[in-house]
Amino acid sequence: MLKMFDGAMGTQLQALGIADSPCPEYAAVTSPAQVTAIHREYVEAGADIIETNTFGANRLKLKDFGLENRVGQIVAAAARAARAACGRDTLVAGSVGPTGQLIAPLGACSFDEAASAYEEQIKALAGAGVDYILIETIIDLQEMRAAVLAAKAACRLPVIGQLTLGENGRTVTGSGAAAAAAALEPLGVSVIGLNCSLGPEQLLPLVAELARETALPVSVQPNAGLPTVVGGKAVFPLSPEDMAAWVPRLVAAGASFVGGCCGTTPAHIKAMKKELEKCRPSPRRPLPAGVRLSSRGGALWLGGGHKTALIGERINPTGRKILADELKSGSLIAVKREALAQAEAGAAVLDINAGVPGIDQAAMMRRLVEELSAIVDLPFSIDSAQPEAIEAGLRYFPGRALINSVSGKQPERDAILSIAKRYGAAVIVLPLTGKDLPETAEERLKIVGGVIRAAKEAGLGNGDIVLDALALTAAANGSAPAETLRTLKLYKENFPCPTTMGLSNVSFGLPGRELINAAFFLMALANGLDAPIINPLAKYIKELLAAASVINGQDSQGIAFSSSHVSAAGEKAAPAAPPGDEDILDALLRAVARGEKESAADLAAKAHGQGRTVIEITNRALTGAMDDIGDKFARGKAFLPQVMLAAEAMQAAFAVLKEKAGRQGRPPSRGKIILATVEGDIHDLGKNIVSTLMQSGGFDIIDLGKDVPAAKVLAAAEKEKPDIVGLCALMTTTLGAMGECIDLLRKSGYAGGIMVGGAVLTAGYAESIGAGMYASDALSAVKQAKEWVKGRKV
Amino acid sequence: MPVFNPVLGHINKKEMLRYAGMRQSEDLPHAVIAAAAEDALVYARPAGAWEIYDYQAPALKIPGGDYLPQSLKLCAHLRGAVKVAVLAVSVGGDIETRVNQLFAAGEYTKALLLDAAADSAVEQAADSLCAFVASSVRALGLGAGRRFSPGYGDWDIKEQPRILELSGAARIGLGATKSFMLAPRKSITAALGLGFSMLPGKAGDACLYCENAGCRLRRAKNDVEDV
C-alpha cells in the first residue's frame, strides 16, 4: 500500500507571514484558518496523510519563546486545524520534531528530560485524535529512542520514525541505516524513514540501504534538492516535475510512504502523487536469521550463519577486588581501559556488569553505559540479576542491547521479559529454574523451552532470543563439559536461536586454565556456539578464532587470516640479545640509547657486580648513551620521545647504582639549576622535559613548578645559589613576566647564568630581556648548561 | 547556547606523533604509542559549546552590543560569511593531571606522548564540533569555512574572554587565566564562518596563519591535508 504525505509547512507559513509570532507552531493558535488552508491545499493536491503543525511543539523547544507551558493548547489547536482540512480518507500524523538539544553524554539534555518532553507532546497529540505519531528530522539515534519510548508510553498509535542522514549515510552523531533499523524495529515503530537535509537523488541510495536493513515499511520525505543560492538567499531548486520524476525510483528502492520536506509545495505533492499512483510497492527481501544487536554506530548479527561474535566478559567486578573498589569509589578509569582493550582484542559485544555489593547498581549501570558507549562503539550485554539495573542499562544505551540473562526463575523471569519487550532488547536465556542445576542436556532443553514460550507470550520472537548452554566446572563434574557440548547441539536441532555461554567456568580449579578454555572454545564452536562469553585478551583465543573461521568457512579462503598474518610478520622483531663477549658497558650504553628500561637496570646491576665503578659505569655507558642520542637528535636522526625513553632507561640504571653504592662513588654534580615556568603561565611539560634531561646530564635540579612569581624565583636563587636559573614561558602574554623576573634577579645582585626557553621565544627576544642563554629545545639547554658551567670553572 | 560533546572513537596517531615532535613512528615501540592513545581516550572528556551569530563584516551582530574582532586576518578569513559560529571545545583537565602524574612517576615518554595525544584529541574534537555545526546549517544552504582561533595571525589572545563568553564556554567548564590561557589547557576556541560559498577547512590550516616561522610543528603549505 503506497501512501503520499504532504510537503513543507514552515515555508508556507512564512509565505503567509505567520511563521514568527513568535514561532511557527503558535500559528495554529493565532491563525487557525490559515493553517487549515495550507493543510487543505495539500489534501487537494493528493496527500493521503497530512502532518500537524507541531514539529517544535515540545516544551524544551517552546521554552525559547516563553511557551513551555502551552504544549497542550498548541497541539490541540494544530490537530483541530489539520482535522478541519481532511477529506474522507485523509489521515493525520502528529508531527514530533527534535528538542533542539543533544542527549547526554553527547549533549547537556538528559535522556529522561527529552523523553518526558516528548511524552507530554505525544499524549496531547493522541488526545487530539491523530492517526499516527510521526517522529521526524531526528539527527541522533538516542533522541529517536527517547521519542519512541515516550510514544509507546503515551499511546497505542502507530509510530513512524524518520531520521535525517548526511550524504555519508549517517546521522551527524554517527548512526547509519543498519544501526537505526536494529535499534528501532524492536522498539515497536511501525515505519522507519528518512527526511530532510538531502534531495531525492542523494536519498535514493540511502532508502535502498534502509530497505535492505529493515522488514518494516520505509518512508522518505526529501527536500526539493540541495539548496542553491539565488540573490543571496538559499532556494531549493527542484521543480514539481523534477521531484515527481524521482518517485518511481524511490518506490523501487523500497519506499512505501513518500512525501516532501523543505522547499516542497502543494504543486510538488500534486505532481508526485500522480507518479505514485502509477507505482506498485517494491517486493522486499526478508531479513537474515539470527539476533541483531546494535551500538550507536553499527549493527551486528549473532547466529544465523554470521561470524562468531566474542562477548567480552572483563567488565565484571565479581571476584576482582581492584575493579570493585574502583567502581565503589566512583572512578571508571579501569573499566574504560578494559573496554578499550577488549575492543582492540576483537570483542564484538561488551558484557557490562555493575555488581558491586553495597552500591546503587542501577545508577552505576547507567553511568557505565553512558560513559563507555562514548568511547567504544560496540553493542553491550547488560549483565545483572537486578531488573532495575537491567532497565537502567537498556534505557540509556544508544542502541539495541542484550540482556544477560533471564532464566526460568519466577517472578524475575516475567519482570525481565517485560523490560526486554519495552526496550526492544534481546535476551540470553539461561537453563536454570532457581532450584537444582539441570545436569543433562535434555533437562536444559526443557527449561529453555519453557522460557522461550513465556518470552513469546511477552511479545518477543526468535530474533530476540539467545540460548545459553550453561558451562559447568569439569573439576567438579567430569561429564559436565561433554553435556554442555551436547546441549549446544540439542539447542541447534530444536530452536532457530543463536547460542552463547560463559566458557571459562569449565576450567575452574584446574591448572593450565588457558589451555583448557581454548580447547573447550574450539570444541564448542564445532558444536554450534555462536557467541562465546570470554576474555578476548586470553591466550590463544584471538588466534584460534581466526584459524577456526578459516576451517568453518566464515573467513572464506582464509583471506582475513592471511592478511593478519602478513601484517604480524611485518612487525619488527625484538632486538637481539647482546652477544656474550660484548663488553657489559657497551651493552648498557646500547640498552639506554634504545630506552630499554629493564635491560638497562639489569645490566647496570651486573656491571656493578663485576666490579666496575659507579663513575666508570656512569661516564662510559649512561652519559655516553645520552650524548649519543643527543647528537642524533641534533642531526634529526632521533626524536624527543626516544630521548625521553633513553632518559628513563638511564634513570632506571642510576636507581640501581644508587641502591648498590649509596652516595659512595657517585659522580660529582655538574652544577645546580633552578627551573621555573614564569608567573601567569600554566604550561610545564616543556620545563619538565628540560628538568629530566638536565638531571640525566648530571645537574642537580630545583624545580619551582609553573606560574611562579618573580619574587619566589629570587628567594630560591638567594637561598640555593644556583649556577643557572632557567625560565620558561609558552605564551606571548607571559613573556613580559619573564623579562620582569630577569630584571629582579639582576637588580638583586644575582650573578649566575640565566637561560630562557619556550615556544614563542626567539634568540633575539631572549637577548633583549637580558638572558645570557636561549635554548630552542631541551637538549640544546643541556648542552649550553654544560658549556656554561665548564667556562665558569675554567 | 547549545552543547555537543564529540565522540573521539580513536586518536589520530599520525598527528599525535607530530605533536610529540616525531616525523615517523618506526623508532618507537608500537605498544608505547598505542598505550598513550588508549590513555588519551580513557582520560579525555571531550566537550564543546557554540553559538551562531549573524555577521555583517566586520562585526558579529550580538543582542546588546556587536562584537568587532580586532583582526584584519580574521576579517579576511570570514569573507563571504553571513553567520559566524563561535566555538569552544576542550578535552578537560583530567588528561593534564594524568600527564603530570606520569612525569612525577618518571614515566617521561608516556607523559610526553599522552600530552601529544591530548593535543591531537582536542584538535579532533574541534573538527567534530565544526562538522556538527556545519551540518546544522546545511539545510539553509550554508557551508562552513575553516576555523580560526585567537592567537592566529593578528587576532590577539586578549580577546579570549569575549570569545569564551560568546561561545558559552562556561557550560563546558572552560575559562581563561589572567594571562588569557585557556584552562583546562587542552582546549580550543575559534570562529567559524558560515556562508553560501565558504570553502571547507583542512587539518593544519593554522600553520598558514601563524607567524612563528621557527616552530618545530610548522607544516609546509603542501603538508596541509585532511588527516
Tab-separated table of C-alpha atoms in Angstrom, chain A residues 58 60-61 98-118 140 142-143 146 366 370 396, chain B residues 1-5 171:
chain	number	residue	atom	x	y	z
A	58	ASN	CA	7.690	20.250	22.792
A	60	LEU	CA	12.162	22.208	25.524
A	61	LYS	CA	11.854	23.945	22.163
A	98	PRO	CA	13.732	17.351	17.702
A	99	THR	CA	14.062	19.085	21.068
A	100	GLY	CA	16.939	21.135	19.705
A	101	GLN	CA	19.273	19.700	22.325
A	102	LEU	CA	21.577	16.713	22.221
A	103	ILE	CA	21.132	13.992	24.766
A	104	ALA	CA	23.846	13.180	27.312
A	105	PRO	CA	26.622	12.158	27.049
A	106	LEU	CA	26.741	13.943	23.659
A	107	GLY	CA	24.880	16.968	24.976
A	108	ALA	CA	23.541	18.705	28.048
A	109	CYS	CA	19.979	17.325	27.960
A	110	SER	CA	19.293	14.146	29.924
A	111	PHE	CA	17.573	11.224	28.225
A	112	ASP	CA	14.750	11.382	30.766
A	113	GLU	CA	14.229	15.122	30.246
A	114	ALA	CA	13.872	14.597	26.490
A	115	ALA	CA	11.616	11.537	26.922
A	116	SER	CA	9.392	13.410	29.352
A	117	ALA	CA	9.033	16.408	26.996
A	118	TYR	CA	8.169	14.033	24.147
A	140	ASP	CA	20.599	11.414	16.869
A	142	GLN	CA	19.376	8.267	21.109
A	143	GLU	CA	16.899	11.124	20.704
A	146	ALA	CA	13.705	8.664	23.704
A	366	ARG	CA	23.555	3.957	33.800
A	370	GLU	CA	26.605	6.296	29.046
A	396	TYR	CA	20.408	4.724	28.468
B	1	MET	CA	23.880	28.118	23.928
B	2	PRO	CA	23.996	24.503	22.702
B	3	VAL	CA	26.419	21.841	23.855
B	4	PHE	CA	27.873	18.994	21.804
B	5	ASN	CA	30.348	16.568	23.317
B	171	ARG	CA	28.714	25.461	30.071
